[in-house]
CSV table of C-alpha atoms and ligand atoms in Angstrom, one decimal:
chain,number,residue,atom,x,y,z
A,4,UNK,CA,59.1,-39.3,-127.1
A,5,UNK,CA,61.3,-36.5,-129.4
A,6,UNK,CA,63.0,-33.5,-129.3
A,7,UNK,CA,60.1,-32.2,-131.3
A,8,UNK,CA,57.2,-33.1,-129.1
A,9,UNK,CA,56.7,-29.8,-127.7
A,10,UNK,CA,55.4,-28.8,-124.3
A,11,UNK,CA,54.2,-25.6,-122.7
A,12,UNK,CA,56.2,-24.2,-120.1
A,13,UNK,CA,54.2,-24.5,-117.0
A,14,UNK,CA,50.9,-22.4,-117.3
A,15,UNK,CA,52.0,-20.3,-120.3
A,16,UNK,CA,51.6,-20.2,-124.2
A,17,UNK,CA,55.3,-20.8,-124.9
A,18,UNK,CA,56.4,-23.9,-126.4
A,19,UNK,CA,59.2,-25.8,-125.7
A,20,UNK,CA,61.4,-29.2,-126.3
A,21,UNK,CA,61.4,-31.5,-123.8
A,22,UNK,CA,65.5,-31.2,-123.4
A,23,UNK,CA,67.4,-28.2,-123.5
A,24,UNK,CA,70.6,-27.2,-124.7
A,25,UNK,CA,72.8,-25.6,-121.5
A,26,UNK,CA,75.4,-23.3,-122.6
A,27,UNK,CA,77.6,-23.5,-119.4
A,28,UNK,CA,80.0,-25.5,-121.3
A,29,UNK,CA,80.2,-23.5,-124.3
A,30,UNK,CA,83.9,-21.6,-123.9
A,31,UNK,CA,86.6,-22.8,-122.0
A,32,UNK,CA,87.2,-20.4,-119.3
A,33,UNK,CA,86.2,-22.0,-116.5
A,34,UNK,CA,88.2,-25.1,-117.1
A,35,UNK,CA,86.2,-27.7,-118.6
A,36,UNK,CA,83.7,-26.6,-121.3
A,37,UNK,CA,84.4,-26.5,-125.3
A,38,UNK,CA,85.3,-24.7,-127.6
A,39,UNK,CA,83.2,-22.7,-130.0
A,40,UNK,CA,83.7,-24.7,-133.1
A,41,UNK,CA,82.5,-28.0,-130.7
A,42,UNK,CA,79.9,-25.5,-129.1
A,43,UNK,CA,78.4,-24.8,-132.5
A,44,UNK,CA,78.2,-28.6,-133.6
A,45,UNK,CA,76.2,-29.2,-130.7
A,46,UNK,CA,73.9,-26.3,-131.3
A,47,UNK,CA,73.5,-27.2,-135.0
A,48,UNK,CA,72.7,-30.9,-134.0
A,49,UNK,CA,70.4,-30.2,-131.4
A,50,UNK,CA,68.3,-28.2,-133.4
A,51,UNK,CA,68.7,-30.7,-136.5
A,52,UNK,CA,67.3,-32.8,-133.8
A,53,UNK,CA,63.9,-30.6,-133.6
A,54,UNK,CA,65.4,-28.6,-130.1
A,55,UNK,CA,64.0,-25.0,-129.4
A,56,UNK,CA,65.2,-24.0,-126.3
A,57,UNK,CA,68.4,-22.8,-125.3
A,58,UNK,CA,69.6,-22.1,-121.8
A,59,UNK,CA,72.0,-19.5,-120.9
A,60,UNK,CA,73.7,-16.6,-118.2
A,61,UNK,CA,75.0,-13.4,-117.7
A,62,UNK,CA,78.2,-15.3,-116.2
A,63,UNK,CA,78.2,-18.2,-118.1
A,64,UNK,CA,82.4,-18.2,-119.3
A,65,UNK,CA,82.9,-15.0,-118.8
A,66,UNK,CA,79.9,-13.7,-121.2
A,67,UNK,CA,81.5,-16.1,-124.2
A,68,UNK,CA,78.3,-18.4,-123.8
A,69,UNK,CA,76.0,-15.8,-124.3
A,70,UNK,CA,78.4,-14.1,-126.9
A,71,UNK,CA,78.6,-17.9,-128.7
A,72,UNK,CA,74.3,-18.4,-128.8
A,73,UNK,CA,74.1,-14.6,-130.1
A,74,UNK,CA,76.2,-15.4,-132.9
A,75,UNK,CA,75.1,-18.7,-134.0
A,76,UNK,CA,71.4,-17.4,-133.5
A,77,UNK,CA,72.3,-13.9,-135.7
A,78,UNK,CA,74.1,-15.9,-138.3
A,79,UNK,CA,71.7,-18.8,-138.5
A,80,UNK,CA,68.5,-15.9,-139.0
A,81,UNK,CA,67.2,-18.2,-135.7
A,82,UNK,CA,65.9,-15.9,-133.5
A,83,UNK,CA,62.1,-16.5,-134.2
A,84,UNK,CA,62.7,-20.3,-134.0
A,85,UNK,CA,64.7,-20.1,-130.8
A,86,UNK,CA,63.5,-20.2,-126.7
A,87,UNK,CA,66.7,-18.3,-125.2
A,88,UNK,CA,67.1,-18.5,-121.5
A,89,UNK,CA,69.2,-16.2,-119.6
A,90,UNK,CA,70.1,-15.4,-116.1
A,91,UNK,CA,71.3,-12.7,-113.7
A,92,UNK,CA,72.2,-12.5,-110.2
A,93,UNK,CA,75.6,-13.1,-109.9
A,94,UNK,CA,78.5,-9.9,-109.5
A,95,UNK,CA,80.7,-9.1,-112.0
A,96,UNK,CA,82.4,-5.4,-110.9
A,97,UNK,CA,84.4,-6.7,-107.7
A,98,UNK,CA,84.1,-4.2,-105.8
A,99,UNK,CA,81.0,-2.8,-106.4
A,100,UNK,CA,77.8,-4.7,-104.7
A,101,UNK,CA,74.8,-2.9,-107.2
A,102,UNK,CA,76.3,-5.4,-110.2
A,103,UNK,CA,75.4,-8.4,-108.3
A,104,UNK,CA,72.6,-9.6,-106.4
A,105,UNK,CA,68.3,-9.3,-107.1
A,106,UNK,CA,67.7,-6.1,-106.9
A,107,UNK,CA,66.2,-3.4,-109.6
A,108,UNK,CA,69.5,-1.8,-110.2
A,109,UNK,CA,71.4,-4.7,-111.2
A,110,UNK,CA,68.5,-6.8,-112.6
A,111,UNK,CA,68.5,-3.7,-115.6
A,112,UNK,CA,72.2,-3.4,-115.6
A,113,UNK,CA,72.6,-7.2,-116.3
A,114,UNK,CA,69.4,-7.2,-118.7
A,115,UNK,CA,71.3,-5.1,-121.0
A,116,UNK,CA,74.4,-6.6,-121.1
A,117,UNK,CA,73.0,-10.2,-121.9
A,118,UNK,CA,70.9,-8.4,-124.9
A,119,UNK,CA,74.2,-6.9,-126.3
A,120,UNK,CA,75.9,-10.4,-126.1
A,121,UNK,CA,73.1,-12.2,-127.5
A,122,UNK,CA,72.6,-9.4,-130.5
A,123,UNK,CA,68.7,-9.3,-129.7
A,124,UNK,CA,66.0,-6.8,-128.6
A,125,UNK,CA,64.5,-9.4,-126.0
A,126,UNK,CA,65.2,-12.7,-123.9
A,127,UNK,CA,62.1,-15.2,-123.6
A,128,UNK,CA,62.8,-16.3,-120.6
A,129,UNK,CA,64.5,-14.3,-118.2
A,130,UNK,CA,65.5,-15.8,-114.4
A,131,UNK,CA,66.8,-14.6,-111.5
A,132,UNK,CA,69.7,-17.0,-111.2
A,133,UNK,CA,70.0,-17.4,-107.4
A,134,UNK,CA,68.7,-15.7,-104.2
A,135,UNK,CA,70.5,-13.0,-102.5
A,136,UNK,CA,69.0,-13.6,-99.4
A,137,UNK,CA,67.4,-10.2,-98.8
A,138,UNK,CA,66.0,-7.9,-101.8
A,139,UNK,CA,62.1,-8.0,-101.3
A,140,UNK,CA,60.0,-10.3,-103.2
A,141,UNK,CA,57.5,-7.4,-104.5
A,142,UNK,CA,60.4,-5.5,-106.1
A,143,UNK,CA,61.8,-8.8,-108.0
A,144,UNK,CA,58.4,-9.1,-109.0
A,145,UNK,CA,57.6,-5.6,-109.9
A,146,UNK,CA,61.1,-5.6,-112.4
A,147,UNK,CA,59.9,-8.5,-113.8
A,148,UNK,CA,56.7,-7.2,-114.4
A,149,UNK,CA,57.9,-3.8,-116.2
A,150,UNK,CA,59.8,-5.7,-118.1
A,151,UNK,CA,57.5,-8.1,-120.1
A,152,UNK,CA,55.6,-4.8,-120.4
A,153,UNK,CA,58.6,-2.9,-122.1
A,154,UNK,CA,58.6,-5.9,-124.4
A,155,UNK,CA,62.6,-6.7,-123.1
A,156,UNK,CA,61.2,-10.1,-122.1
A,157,UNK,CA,58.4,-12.6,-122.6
A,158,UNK,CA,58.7,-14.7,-120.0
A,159,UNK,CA,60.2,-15.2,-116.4
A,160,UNK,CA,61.4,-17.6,-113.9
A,161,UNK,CA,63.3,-18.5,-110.2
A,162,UNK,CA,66.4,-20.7,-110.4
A,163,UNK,CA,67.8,-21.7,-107.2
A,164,UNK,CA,65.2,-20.4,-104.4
A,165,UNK,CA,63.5,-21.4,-101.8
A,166,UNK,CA,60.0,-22.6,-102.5
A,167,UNK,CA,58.7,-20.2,-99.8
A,168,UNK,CA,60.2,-17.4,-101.5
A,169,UNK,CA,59.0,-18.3,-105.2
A,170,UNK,CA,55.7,-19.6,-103.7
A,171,UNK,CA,55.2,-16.5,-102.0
A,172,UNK,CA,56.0,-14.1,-105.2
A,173,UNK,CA,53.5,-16.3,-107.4
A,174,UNK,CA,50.7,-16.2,-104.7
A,175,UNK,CA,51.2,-11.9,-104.8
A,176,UNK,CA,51.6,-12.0,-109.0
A,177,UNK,CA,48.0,-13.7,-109.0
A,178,UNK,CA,46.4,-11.4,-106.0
A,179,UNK,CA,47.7,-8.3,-108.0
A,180,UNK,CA,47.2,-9.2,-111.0
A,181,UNK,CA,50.9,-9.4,-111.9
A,182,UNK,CA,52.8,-11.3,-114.6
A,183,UNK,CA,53.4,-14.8,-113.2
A,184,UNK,CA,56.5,-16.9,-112.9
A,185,UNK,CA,56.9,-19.2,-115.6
A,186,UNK,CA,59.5,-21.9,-114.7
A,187,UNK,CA,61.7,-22.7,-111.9
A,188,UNK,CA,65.5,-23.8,-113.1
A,189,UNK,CA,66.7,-25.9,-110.2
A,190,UNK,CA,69.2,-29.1,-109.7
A,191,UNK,CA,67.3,-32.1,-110.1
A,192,UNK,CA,68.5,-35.7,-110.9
A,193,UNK,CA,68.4,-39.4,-109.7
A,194,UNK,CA,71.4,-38.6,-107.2
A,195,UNK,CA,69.9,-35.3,-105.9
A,196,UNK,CA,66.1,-35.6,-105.1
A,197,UNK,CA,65.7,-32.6,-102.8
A,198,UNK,CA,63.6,-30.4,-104.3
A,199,UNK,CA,61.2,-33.3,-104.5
A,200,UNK,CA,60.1,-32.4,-100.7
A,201,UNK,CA,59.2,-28.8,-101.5
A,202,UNK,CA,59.4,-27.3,-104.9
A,203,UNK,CA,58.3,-29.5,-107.1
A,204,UNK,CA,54.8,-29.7,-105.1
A,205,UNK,CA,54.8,-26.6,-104.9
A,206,UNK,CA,55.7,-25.5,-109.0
A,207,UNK,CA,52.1,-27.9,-109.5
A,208,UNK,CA,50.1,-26.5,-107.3
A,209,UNK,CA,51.0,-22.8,-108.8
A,210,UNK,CA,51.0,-23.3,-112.3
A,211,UNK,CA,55.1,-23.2,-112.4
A,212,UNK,CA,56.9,-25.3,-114.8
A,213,UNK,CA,59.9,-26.9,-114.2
A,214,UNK,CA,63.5,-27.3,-115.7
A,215,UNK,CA,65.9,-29.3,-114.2
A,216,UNK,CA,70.2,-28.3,-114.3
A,217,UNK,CA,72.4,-31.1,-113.5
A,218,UNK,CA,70.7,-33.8,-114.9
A,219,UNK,CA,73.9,-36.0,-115.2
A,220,UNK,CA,75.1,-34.5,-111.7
A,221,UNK,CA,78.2,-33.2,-113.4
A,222,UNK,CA,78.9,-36.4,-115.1
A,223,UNK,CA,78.7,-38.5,-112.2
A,224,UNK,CA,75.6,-40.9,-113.8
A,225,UNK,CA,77.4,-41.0,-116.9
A,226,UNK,CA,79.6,-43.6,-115.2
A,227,UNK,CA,82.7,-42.6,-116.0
A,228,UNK,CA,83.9,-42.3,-112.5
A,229,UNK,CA,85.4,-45.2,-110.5
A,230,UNK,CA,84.9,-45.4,-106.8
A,231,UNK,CA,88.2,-45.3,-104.9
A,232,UNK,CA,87.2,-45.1,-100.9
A,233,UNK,CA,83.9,-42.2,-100.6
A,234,UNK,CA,86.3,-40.2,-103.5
A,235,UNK,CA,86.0,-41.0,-107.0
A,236,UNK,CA,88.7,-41.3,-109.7
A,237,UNK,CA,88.7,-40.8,-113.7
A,238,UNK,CA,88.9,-37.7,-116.3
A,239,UNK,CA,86.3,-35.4,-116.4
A,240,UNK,CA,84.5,-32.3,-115.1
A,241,UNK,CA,83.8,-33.5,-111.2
A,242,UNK,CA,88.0,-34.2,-111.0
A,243,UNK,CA,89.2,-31.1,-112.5
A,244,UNK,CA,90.5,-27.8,-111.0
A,245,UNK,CA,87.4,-25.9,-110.7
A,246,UNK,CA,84.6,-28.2,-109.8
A,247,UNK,CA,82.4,-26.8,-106.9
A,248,UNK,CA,80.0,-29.3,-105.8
A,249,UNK,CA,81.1,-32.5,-104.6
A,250,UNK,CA,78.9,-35.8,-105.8
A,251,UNK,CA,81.0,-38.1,-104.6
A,252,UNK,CA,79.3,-39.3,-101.4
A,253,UNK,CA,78.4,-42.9,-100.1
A,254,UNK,CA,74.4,-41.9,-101.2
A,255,UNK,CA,75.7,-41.6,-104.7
A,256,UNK,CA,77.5,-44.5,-105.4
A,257,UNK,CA,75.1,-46.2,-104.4
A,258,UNK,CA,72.3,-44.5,-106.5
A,259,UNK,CA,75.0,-45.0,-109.7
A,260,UNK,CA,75.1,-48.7,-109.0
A,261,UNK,CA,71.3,-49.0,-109.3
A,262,UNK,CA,71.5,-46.9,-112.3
A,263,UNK,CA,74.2,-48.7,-113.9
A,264,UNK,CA,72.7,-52.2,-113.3
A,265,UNK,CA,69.1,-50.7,-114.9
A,266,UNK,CA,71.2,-49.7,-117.9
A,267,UNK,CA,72.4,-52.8,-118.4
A,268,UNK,CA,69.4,-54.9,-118.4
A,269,UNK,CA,68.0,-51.7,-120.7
A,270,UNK,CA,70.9,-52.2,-123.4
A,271,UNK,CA,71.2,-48.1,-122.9
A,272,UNK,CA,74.1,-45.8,-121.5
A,273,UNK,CA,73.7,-44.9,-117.9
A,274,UNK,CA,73.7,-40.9,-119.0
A,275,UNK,CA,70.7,-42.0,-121.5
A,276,UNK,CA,68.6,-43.7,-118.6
A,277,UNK,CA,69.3,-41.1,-116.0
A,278,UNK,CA,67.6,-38.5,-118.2
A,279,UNK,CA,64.8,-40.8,-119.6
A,280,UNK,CA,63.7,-41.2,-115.8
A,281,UNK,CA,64.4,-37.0,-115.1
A,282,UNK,CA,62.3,-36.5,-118.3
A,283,UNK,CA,59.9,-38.4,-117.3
A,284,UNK,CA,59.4,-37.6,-113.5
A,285,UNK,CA,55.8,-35.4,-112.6
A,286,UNK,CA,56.2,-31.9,-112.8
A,287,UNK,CA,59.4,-31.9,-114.9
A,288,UNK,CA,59.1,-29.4,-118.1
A,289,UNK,CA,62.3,-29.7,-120.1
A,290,UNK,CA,65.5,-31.1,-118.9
A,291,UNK,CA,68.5,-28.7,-119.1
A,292,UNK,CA,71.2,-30.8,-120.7
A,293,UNK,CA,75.2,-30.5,-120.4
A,294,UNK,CA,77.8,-31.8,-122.8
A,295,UNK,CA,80.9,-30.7,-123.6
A,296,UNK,CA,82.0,-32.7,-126.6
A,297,UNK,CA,79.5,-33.6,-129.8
A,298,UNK,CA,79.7,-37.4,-128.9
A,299,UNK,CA,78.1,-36.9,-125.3
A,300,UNK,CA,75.8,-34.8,-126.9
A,301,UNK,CA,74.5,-37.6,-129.1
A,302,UNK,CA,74.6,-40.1,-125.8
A,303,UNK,CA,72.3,-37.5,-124.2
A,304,UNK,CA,69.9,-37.0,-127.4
A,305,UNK,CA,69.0,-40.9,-127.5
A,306,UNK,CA,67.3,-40.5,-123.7
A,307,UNK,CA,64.4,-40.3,-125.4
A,308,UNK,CA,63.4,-42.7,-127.3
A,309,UNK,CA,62.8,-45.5,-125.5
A,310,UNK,CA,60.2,-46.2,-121.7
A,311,UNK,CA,61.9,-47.3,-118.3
A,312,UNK,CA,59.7,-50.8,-117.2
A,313,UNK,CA,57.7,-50.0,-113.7
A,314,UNK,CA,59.9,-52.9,-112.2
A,315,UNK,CA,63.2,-51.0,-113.5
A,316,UNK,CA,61.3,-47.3,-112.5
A,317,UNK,CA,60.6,-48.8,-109.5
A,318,UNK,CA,64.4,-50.1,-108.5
A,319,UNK,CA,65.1,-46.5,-109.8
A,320,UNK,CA,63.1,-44.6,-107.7
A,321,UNK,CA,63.9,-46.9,-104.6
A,322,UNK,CA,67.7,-46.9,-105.2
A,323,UNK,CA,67.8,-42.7,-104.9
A,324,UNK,CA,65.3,-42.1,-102.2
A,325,UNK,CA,65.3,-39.5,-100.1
A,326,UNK,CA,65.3,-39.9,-96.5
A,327,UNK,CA,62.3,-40.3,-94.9
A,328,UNK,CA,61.9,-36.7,-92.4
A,329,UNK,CA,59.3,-34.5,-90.7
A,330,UNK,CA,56.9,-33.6,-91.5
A,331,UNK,CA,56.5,-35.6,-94.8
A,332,UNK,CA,56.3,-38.6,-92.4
A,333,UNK,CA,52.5,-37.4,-91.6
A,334,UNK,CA,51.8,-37.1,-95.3
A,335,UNK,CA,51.7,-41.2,-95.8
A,336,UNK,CA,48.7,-43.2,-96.7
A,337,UNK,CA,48.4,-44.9,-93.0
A,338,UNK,CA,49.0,-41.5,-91.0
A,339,UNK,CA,46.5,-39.9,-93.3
A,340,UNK,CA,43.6,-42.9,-92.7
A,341,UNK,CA,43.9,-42.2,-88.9
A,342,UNK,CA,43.2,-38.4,-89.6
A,343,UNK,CA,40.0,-39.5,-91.5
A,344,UNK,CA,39.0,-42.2,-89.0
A,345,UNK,CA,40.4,-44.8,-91.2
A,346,UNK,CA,37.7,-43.8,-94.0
A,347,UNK,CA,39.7,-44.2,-97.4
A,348,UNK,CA,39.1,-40.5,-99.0
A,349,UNK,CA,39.5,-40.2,-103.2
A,350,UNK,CA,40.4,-36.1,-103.3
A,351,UNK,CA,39.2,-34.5,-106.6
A,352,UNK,CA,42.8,-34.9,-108.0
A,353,UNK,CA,45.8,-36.6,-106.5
A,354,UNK,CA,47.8,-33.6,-103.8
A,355,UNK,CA,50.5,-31.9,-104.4
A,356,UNK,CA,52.4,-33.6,-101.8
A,357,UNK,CA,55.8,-35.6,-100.8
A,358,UNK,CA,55.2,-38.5,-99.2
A,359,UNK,CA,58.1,-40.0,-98.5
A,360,UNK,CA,60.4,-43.1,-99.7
A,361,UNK,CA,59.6,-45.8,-97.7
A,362,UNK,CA,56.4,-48.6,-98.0
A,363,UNK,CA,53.9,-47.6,-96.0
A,364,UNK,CA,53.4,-50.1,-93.1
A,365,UNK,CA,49.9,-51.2,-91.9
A,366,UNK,CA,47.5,-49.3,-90.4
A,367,UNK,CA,48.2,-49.7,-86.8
A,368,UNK,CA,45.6,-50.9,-84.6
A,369,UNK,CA,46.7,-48.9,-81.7
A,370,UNK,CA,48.4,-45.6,-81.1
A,371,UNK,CA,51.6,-46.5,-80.3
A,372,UNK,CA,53.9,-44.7,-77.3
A,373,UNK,CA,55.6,-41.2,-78.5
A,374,UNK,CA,53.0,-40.9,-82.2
A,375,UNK,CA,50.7,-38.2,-81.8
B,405,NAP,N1,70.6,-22.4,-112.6
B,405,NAP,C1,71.8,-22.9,-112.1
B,405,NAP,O1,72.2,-22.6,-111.0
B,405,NAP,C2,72.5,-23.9,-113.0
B,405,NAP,C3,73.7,-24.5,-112.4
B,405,NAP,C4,74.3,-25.4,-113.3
B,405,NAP,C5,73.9,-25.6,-114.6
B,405,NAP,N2,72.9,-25.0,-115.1
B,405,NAP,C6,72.4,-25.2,-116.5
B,405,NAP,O2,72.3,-26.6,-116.7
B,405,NAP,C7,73.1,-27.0,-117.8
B,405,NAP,C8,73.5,-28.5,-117.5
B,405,NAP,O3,74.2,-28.5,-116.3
B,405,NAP,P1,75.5,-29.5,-116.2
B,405,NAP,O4,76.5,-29.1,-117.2
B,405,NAP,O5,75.9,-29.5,-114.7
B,405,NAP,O6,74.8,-30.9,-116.5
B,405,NAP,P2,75.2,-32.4,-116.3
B,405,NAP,O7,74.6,-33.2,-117.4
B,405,NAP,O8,74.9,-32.8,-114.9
B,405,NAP,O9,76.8,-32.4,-116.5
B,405,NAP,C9,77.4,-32.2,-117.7
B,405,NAP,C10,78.8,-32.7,-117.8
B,405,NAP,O10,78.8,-34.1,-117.6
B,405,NAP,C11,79.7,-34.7,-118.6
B,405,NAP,N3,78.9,-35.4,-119.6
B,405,NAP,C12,77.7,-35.0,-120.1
B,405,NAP,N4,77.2,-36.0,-120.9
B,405,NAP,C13,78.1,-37.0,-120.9
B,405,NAP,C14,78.1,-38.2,-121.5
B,405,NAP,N5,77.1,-38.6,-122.3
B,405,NAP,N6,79.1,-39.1,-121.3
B,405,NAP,C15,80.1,-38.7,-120.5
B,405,NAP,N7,80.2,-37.5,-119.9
B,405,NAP,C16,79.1,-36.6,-120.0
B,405,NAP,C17,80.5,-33.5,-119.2
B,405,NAP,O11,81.6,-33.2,-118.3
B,405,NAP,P3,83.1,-33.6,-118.6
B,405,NAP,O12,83.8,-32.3,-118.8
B,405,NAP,O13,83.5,-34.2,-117.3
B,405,NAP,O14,83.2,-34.5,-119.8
B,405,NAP,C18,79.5,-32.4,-119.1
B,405,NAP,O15,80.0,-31.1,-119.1
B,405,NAP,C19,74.2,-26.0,-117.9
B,405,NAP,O16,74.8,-25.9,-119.1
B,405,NAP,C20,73.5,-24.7,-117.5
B,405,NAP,O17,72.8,-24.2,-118.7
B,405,NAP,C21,72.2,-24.1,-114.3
């Protein structure tokens, strides 16, 4: 595969790269990202590299991210070539709840203010960043809706939702005749496999493409991190001041020794392999990568060119699994022979569902005490 195979993203007409440039770490104010001379060498060589699609937010350092892809795009005469992302959601007045949160006040207020920073009329692809826990679906939806009217956006998506709550809005778009989520922009990666259960059955079932953040889980399946008890030791992002999410838990160093061991036998870096599988999994649009120097960009650009072996997928995809956990458990080939008297049934396509880590075991003869 290459940057410059192109994909649509989930049931629309826009076309984008199978990775994506993240522009978290553009700017260094919030600790660990780079700074914009290293933030315009990546841009430049991931487009040299045939890359369309940008991804970006309202918060993102402060606004410099978003300040950063408006000027390279302005300067460069991009803006026809370019997918830009954005996000909003997240408060920036303390003190004053209306510019935060999903609601129609603040989704305009933050609109704007990413469309000054990035020096264009219109976003592509606009999401809203994370639930808030209450504003009403219909009135997320209705925004959204104006808006690709009034030509401020083309496109929009859900990052960080429950898949009830995106499932639901898509479900009303279609019934009313709405515009329809795009993409879904949620962590995804061999060391966090979640979303697996829900959203991703969920994104194919509706149409909804899918764009996973994370993919390295902050640097973690780069490697670079020894083990030292459950805590992990080294220089980087995941050790530093202001990281929020903590990766380093007995599940994941196990899941990086898998990785690591794959890499070997693969002669490729564990960062390369780790995206090659996320690239790679069903359902998965166009992988949201994170770099903060020009060197780890490059690591991350050769993911592509080159196919896991099944035997390798398969230690992969056994090596990360996800617990196995109601109600999934009653999605698994044997559980689903009993519900069809033990008649093998081919559906017209293969479902939507999760079904669970472990090898199914035989078909039991008898029901056993305490199955239903
Ligand atoms: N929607 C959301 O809620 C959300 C949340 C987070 C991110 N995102 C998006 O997703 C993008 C990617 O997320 P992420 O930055 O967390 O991705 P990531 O790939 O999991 O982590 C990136 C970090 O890993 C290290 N790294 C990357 N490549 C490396 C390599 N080849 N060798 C060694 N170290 C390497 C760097 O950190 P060091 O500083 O340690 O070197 C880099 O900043 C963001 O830019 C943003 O656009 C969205």
């Amino acid at each position: 595969m290459n940057l410059n195979e192109y994909t649509t993203l989930g049931r629309t007409g826009l076309r984008v790269s199978p990775l994506c440039l993240g522009t978290m770490t553009f700017g260094t104010e919030w600790g660990f990202g780079a700074e914009e001379n290293v933030s315009r060498q990546q841009f430049d060589r991931f487009l040299d590299a045939g890359g369309n699609f940008i991804d970006t937010a309202d918060g993102y350092t402060s606004g410099h991210a978003e300040e950063m892809v408006g000027k390279f795009v302005t300067e460069g005469k991009l803006r026809d070539r370019l997918v830009i992302a954005t996000k909003y959601t997240f408060g920036v007045q303390p003190g004053n709840p209306n510019a935060g949160g999903n609601g129609r006040k603040n989704l305009y207020r933050a609109l704007e203010g990413s469309l000054r920073r990035l020096k264009t009329d219109y976003v592509d692809l606009y999401y809203l960043h994370a639930w808030d826990t209450f504003t009403p679906i219909e009135e997320v939806l209705s925004t959204m809706d104006d808006l690709v009217s009034e030509g401020k956006i083309r496109y929009y998506g859900m990052s960080d939702t429950p898949a009830w709550y995106f499932a639901r809005m898509q479900t009303i778009a279609e019934k009313e005749g709405k515009e329809r989520i795009a993409t879904l922009q949620l962590e995804y990666s061999l060391a966090e496999r979640n979303i697996e259960r829900e959203h991703i059955p969920a994104a194919q079932e509706l149409g909804i493409g899918l764009c996973p953040w994370s993919p390295l889980a902050g640097g973690l399946l780069t490697g670079k991190y020894k083990r030292e008890g459950i805590s992990g030791k080294g220089e980087g992002r995941l050790t530093g001041p202001r990281s929020i999410f903590n990766k380093f838990t007995e599940h994941n160093w196990r899941v990086l020794e898998v990785l690591q061991d794959v890499s070997k036998k693969l002669g490729k870096t564990p960062a390369q392999v780790a995206l090659n599988w996320l690239v790679t999994q069903p359902g998965v649009t166009s992988v949201i990568l994170g770099a903060r120097t020009a060197a780890q960009l490059e690591d991350n650009l050769g993911s592509l060119a080159f196919t896991i072996p099944p035997d390798l997928r398969q230690r992969l995809d056994t090596g990360s699994a996800l617990e196995d956990v109601h109600p999934y458990n009653f999605y698994v080939p044997w559980m689903q022979a009993r519900v069809s008297g033990n008649v093998t049934v081919k559906p017209w396509r293969p479902a939507n569902i999760y079904v669970g880590a472990t090898a199914p075991p035989a078909v039991p003869e008898t029901k056993a005490a305490g199955e239903p």
